PDB file of C-alpha atoms in Angstrom:
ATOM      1  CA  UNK A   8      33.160  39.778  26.418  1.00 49.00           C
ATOM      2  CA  UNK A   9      30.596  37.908  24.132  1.00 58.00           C
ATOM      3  CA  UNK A  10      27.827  36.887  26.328  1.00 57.00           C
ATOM      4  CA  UNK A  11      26.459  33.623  24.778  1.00 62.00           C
ATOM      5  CA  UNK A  12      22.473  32.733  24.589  1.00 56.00           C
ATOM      6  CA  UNK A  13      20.875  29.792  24.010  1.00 51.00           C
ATOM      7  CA  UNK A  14      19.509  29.079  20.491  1.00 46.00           C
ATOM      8  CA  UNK A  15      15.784  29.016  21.297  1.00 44.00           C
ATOM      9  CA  UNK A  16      15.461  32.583  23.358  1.00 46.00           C
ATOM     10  CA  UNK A  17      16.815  35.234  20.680  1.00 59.00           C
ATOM     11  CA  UNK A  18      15.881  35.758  16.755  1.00 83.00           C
ATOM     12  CA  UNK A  19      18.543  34.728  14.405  1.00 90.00           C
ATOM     13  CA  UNK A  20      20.143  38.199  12.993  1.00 91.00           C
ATOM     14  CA  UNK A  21      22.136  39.387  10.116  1.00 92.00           C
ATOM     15  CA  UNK A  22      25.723  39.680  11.765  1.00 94.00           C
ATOM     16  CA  UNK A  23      24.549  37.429  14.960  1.00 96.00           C
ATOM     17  CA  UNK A  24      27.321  34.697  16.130  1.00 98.00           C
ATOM     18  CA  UNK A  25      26.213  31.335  15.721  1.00 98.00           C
ATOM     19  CA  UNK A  26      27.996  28.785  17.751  1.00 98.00           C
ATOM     20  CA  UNK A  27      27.554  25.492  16.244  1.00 97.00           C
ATOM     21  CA  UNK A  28      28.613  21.848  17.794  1.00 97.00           C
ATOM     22  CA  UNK A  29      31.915  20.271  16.989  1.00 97.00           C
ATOM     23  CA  UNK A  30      30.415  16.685  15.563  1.00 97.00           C
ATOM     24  CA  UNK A  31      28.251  18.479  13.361  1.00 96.00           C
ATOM     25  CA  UNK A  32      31.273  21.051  12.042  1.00 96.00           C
ATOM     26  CA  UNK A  33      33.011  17.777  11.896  1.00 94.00           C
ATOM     27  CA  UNK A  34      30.434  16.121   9.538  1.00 94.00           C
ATOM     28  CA  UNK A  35      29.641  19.226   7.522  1.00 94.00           C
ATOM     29  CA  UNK A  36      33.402  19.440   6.525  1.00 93.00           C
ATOM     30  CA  UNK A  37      33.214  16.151   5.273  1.00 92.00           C
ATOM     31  CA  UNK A  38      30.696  16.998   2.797  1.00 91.00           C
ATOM     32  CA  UNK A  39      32.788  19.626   1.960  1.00 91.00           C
ATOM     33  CA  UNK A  40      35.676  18.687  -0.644  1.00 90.00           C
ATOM     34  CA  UNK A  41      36.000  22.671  -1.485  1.00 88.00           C
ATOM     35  CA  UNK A  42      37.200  22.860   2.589  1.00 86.00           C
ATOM     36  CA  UNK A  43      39.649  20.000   2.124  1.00 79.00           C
ATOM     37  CA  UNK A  44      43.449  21.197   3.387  1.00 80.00           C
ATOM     38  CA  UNK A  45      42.009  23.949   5.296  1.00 87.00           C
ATOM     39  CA  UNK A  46      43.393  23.623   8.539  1.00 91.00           C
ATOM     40  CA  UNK A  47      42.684  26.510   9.937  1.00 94.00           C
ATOM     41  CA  UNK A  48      38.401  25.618   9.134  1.00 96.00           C
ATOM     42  CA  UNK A  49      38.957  22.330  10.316  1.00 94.00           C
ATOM     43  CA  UNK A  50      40.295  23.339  14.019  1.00 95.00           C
ATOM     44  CA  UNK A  51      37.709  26.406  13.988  1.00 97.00           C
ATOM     45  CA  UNK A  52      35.087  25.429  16.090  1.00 97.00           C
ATOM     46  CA  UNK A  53      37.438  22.998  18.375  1.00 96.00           C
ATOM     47  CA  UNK A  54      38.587  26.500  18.730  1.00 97.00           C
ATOM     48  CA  UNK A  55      35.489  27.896  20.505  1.00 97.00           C
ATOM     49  CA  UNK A  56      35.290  30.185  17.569  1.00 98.00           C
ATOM     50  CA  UNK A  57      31.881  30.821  16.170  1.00 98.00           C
ATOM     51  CA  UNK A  58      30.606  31.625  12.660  1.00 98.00           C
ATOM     52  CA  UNK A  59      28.634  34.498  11.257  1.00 97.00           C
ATOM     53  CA  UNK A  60      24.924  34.531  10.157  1.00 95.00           C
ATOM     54  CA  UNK A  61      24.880  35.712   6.628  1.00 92.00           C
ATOM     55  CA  UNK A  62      22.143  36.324   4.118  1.00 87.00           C
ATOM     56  CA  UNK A  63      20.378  33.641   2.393  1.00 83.00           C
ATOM     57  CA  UNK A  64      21.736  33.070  -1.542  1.00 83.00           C
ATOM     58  CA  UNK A  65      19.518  31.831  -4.489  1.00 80.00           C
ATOM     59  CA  UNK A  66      18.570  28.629  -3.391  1.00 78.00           C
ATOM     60  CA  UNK A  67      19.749  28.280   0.027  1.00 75.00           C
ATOM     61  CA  UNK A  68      16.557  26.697   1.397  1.00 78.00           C
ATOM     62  CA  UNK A  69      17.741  23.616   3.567  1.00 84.00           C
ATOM     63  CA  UNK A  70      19.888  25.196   6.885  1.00 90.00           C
ATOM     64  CA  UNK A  71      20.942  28.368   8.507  1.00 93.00           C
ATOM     65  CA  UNK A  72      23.113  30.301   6.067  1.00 94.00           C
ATOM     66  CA  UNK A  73      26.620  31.147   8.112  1.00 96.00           C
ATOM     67  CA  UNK A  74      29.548  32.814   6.937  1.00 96.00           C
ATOM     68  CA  UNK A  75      33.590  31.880   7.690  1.00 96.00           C
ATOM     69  CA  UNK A  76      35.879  34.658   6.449  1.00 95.00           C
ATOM     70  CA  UNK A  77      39.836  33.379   6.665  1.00 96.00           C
ATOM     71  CA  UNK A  78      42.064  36.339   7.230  1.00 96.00           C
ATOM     72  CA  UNK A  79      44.965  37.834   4.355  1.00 95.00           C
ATOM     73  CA  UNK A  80      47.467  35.201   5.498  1.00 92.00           C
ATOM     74  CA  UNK A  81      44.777  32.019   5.246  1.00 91.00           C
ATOM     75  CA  UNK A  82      43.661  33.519   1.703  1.00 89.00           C
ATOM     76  CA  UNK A  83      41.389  36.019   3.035  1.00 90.00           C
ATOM     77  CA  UNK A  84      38.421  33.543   1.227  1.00 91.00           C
ATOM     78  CA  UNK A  85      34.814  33.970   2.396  1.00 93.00           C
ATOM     79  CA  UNK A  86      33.205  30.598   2.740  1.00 94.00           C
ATOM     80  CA  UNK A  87      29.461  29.736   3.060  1.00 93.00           C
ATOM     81  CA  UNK A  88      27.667  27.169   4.658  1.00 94.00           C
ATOM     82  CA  UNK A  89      24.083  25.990   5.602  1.00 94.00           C
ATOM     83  CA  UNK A  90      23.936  24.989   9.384  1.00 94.00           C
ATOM     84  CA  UNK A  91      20.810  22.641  10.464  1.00 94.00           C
ATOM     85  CA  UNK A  92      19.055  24.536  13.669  1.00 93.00           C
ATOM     86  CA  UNK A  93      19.932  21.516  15.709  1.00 95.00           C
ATOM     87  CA  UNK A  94      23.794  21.698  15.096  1.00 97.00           C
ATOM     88  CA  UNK A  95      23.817  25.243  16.483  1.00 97.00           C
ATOM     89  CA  UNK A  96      24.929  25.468  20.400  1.00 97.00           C
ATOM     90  CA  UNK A  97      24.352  29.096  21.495  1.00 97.00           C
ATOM     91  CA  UNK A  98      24.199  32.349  19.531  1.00 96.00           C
ATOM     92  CA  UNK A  99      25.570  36.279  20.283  1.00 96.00           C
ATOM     93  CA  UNK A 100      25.193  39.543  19.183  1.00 95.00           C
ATOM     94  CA  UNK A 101      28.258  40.921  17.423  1.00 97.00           C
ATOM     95  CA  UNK A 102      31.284  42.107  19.798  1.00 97.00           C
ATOM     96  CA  UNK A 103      30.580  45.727  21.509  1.00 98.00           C
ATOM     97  CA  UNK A 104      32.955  48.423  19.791  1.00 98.00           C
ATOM     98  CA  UNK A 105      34.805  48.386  23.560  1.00 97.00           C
ATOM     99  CA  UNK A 106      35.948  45.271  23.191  1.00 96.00           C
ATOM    100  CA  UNK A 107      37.873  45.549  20.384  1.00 96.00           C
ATOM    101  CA  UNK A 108      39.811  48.709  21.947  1.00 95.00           C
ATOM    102  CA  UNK A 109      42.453  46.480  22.819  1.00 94.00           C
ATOM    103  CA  UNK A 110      43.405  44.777  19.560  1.00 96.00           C
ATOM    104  CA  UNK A 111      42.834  47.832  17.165  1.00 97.00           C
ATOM    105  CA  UNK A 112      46.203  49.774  16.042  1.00 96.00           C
ATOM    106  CA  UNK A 113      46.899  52.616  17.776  1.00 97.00           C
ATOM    107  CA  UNK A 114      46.050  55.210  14.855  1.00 97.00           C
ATOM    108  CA  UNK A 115      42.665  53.612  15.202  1.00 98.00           C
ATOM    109  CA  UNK A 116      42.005  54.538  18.816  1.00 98.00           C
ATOM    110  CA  UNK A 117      41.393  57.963  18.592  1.00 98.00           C
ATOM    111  CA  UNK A 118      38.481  57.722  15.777  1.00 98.00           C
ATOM    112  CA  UNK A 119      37.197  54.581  17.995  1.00 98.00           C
ATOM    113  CA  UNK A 120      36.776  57.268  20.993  1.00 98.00           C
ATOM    114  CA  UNK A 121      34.902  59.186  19.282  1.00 98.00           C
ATOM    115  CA  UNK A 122      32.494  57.036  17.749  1.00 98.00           C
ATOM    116  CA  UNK A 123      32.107  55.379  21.481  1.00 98.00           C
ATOM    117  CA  UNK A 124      31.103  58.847  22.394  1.00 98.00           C
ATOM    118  CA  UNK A 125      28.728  59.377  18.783  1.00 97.00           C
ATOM    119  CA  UNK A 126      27.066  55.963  20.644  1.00 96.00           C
ATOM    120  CA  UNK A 127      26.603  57.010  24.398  1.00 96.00           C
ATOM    121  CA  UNK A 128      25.133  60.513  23.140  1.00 96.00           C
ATOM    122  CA  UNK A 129      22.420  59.064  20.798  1.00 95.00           C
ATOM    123  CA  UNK A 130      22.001  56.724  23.206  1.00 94.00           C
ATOM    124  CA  UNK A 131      23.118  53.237  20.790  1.00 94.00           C
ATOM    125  CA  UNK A 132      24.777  50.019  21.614  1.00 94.00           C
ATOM    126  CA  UNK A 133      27.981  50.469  19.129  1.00 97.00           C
ATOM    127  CA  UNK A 134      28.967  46.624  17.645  1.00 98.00           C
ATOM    128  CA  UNK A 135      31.341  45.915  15.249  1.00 98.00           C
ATOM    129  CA  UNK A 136      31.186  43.165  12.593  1.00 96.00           C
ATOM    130  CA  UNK A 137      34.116  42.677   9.576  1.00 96.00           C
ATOM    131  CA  UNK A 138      38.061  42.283  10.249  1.00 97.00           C
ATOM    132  CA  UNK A 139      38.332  44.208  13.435  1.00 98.00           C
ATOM    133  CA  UNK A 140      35.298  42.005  14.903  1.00 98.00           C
ATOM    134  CA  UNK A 141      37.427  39.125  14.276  1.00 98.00           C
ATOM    135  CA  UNK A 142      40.535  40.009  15.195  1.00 97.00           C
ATOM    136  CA  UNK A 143      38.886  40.449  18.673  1.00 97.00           C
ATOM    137  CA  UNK A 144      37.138  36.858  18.499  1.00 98.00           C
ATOM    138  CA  UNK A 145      39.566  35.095  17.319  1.00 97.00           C
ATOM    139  CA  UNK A 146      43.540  36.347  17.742  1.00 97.00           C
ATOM    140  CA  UNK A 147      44.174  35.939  14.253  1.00 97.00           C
ATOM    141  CA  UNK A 148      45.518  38.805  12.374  1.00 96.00           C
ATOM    142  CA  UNK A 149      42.590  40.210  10.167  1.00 97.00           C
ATOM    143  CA  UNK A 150      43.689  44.008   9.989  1.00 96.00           C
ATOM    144  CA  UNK A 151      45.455  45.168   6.942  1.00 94.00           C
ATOM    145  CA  UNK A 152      46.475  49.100   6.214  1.00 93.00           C
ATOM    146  CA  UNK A 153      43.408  49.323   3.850  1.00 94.00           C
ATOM    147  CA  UNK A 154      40.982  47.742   6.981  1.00 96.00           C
ATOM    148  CA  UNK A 155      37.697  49.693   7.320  1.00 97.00           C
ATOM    149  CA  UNK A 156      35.902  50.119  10.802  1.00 98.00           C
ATOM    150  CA  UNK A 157      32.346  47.878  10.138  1.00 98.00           C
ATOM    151  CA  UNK A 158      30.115  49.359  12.831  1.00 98.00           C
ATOM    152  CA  UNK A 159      26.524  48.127  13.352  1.00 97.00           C
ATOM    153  CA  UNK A 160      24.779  50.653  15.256  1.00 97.00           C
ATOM    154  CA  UNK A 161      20.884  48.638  16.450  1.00 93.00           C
ATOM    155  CA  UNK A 162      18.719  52.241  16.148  1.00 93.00           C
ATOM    156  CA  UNK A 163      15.403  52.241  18.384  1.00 87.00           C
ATOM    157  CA  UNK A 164      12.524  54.179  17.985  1.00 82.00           C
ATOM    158  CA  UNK A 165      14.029  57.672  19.795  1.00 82.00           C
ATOM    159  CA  UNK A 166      16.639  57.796  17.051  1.00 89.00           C
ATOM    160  CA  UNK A 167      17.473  60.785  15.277  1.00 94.00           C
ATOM    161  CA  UNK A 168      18.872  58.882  12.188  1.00 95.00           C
ATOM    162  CA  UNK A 169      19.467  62.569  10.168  1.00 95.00           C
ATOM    163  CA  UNK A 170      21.491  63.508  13.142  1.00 96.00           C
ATOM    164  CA  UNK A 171      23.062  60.098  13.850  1.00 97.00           C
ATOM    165  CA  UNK A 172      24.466  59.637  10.200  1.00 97.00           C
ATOM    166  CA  UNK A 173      25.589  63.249  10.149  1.00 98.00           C
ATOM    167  CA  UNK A 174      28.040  63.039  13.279  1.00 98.00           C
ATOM    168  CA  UNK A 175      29.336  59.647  11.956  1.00 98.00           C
ATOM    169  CA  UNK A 176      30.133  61.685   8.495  1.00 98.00           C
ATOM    170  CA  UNK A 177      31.492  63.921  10.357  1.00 98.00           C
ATOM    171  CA  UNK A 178      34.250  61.222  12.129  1.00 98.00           C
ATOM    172  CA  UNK A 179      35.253  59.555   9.180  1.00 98.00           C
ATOM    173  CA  UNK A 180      36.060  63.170   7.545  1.00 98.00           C
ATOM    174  CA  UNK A 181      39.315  62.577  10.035  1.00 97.00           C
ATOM    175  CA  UNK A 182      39.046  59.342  10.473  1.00 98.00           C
ATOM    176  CA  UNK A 183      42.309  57.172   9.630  1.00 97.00           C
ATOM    177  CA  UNK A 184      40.065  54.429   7.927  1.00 97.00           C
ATOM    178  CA  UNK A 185      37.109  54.213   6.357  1.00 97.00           C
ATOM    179  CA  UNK A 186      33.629  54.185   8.157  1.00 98.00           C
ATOM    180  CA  UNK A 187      31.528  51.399   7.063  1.00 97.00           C
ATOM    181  CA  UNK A 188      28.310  49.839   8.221  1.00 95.00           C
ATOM    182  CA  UNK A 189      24.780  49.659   9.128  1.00 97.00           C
ATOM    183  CA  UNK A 190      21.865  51.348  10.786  1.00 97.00           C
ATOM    184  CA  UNK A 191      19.640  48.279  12.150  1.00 94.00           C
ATOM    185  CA  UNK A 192      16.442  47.640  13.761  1.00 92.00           C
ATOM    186  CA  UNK A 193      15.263  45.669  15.674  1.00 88.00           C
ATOM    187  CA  UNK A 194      13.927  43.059  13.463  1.00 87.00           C
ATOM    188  CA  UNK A 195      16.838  42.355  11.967  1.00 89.00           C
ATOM    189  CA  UNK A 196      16.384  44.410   9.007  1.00 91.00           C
ATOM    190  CA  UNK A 197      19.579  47.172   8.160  1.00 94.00           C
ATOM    191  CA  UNK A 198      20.712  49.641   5.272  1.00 96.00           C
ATOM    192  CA  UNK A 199      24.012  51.324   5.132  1.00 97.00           C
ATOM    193  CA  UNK A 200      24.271  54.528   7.321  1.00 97.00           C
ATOM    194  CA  UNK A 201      25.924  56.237   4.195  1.00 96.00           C
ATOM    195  CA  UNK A 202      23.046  55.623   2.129  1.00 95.00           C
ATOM    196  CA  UNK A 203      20.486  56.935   4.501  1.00 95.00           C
ATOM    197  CA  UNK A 204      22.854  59.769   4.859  1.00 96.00           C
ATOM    198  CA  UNK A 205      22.967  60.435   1.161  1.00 95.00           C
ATOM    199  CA  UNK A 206      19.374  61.681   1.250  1.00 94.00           C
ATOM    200  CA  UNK A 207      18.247  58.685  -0.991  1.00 93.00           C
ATOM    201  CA  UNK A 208      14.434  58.225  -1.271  1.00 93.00           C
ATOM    202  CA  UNK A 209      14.677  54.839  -1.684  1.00 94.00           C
ATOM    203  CA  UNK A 210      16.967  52.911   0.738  1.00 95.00           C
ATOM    204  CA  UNK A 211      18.240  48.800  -0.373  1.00 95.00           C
ATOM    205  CA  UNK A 212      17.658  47.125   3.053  1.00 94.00           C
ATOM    206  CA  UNK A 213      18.890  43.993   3.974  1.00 91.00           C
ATOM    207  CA  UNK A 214      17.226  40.843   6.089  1.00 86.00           C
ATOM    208  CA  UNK A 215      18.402  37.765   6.568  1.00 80.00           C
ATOM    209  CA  UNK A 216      15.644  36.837   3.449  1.00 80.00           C
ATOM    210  CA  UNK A 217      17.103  38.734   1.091  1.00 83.00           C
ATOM    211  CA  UNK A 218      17.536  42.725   0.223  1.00 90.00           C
ATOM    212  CA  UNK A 219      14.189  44.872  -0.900  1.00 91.00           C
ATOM    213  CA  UNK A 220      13.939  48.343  -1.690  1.00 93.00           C
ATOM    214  CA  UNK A 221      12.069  50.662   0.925  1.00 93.00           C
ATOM    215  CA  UNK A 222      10.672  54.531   0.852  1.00 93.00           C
ATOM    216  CA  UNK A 223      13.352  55.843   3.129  1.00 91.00           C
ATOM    217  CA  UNK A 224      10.521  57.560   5.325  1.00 88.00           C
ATOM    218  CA  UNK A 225       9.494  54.056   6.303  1.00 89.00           C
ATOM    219  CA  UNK A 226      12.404  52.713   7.398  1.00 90.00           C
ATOM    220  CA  UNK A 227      12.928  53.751  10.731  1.00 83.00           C
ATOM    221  CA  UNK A 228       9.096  52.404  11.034  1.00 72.00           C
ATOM    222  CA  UNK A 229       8.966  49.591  13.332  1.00 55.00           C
ATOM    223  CA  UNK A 230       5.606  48.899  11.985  1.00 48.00           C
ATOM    224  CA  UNK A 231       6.658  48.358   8.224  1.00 51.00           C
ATOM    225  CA  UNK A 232       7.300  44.369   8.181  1.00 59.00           C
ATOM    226  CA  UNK A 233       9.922  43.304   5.288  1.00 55.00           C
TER     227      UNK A 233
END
């Protein structure tokens, strides 16, 4: 279950679900002629559905950038749009991994397992972002044969990161799908486990600001500010 939080007592994250009022969806979309004969966007938030916070493009200086991806049969378009902090109702972390057991296809289940596991030893909350996230908010039918588990694994200060990304290289060498995803911390700020895993000195992180390039050793550094 997504537990909901109001708008004023949690920082706005990369991947965070941002609930945002019906009136103001409804005006926004009017603004919108790209959105026109969209159904499916137009009944979205009626639907209790939220949207995703995204990072900021060139320009995007006025609003909350948020993120609507339709699934294959809608089009499978990703559509972008700059929320005002007052339209925005409540916000949530991204749906725990264990939520989704129920929706994801039964070759899935076993690799899920074991990542659940990979979690509770290293002692990580396991999310999940991309089309198996929204198949479990939403219903709709986001999963295709080519669908690739997006975790987001929030790291603390205790984490062995080395060992972390090893055992979740070691999953996907069985794995069904593809392991994607990111290592984040606390503030927000992530970098894809594979690249940390790679041994790359330099790692591309990622903030809801923008992306900057970071000595991997100070990454895992609460105290470096980006």
């Amino acid at each position: 279950m997504t537990s909901h939080s109001n708008r004023h007592n949690r920082m706005i994250r990369r991947h965070d679900l941002v609930f945002v009022s019906p009136a103001a969806w409804c005006s926004l979309l009017q603004r919108r002629d790209d959105l026109a004969g969209e159904p499916l966007v137009a009944e979205w938030v009626d639907r209790g559905w939220p949207l995703i916070a995204r990072r900021a493009m060139h320009g995007e200086t006025d609003g909350l950038p948020l993120g609507l991806p339709l699934p294959p049969y809608a089009g499978k378009r990703r559509l972008s749009v700059l929320i005002q902090p007052e339209a925005i109702v409540s916000t949530a972390p991204p749906p725990e991994l264990n939520t989704a057991i129920s929706v994801a296809p039964d070759r899935w289940q076993h690799t899920l397992g074991e990542v659940l596991s990979l979690a509770s030893r290293h002692g990580v909350e396991a999310r999940i972002f991309g089309s198996l996230a929204w198949c479990t908010l939403t219903g709709l039918d986001y999963l295709t044969d080519t669908s690739d588990l997006d975790l987001l694994l929030p790291i603390h200060c205790g984490s062995d990161l080395v060992r972390l990304t090893a055992d979740i290289a070691a999953i996907e060498a069985t794995a069904p799908m593809r392991l994607d995803g990111e290592l984040m911390r606390d503030d927000g700020a992530g970098v894809n486990w594979r690249e940390f895993y790679s041994g790359a000195r330099e790692l591309l992180v990622k903030t809801t600001d923008g992306v900057t390039l970071l000595d991997a050793n100070l990454f895992h550094s609460s105290e470096i500010q980006l």
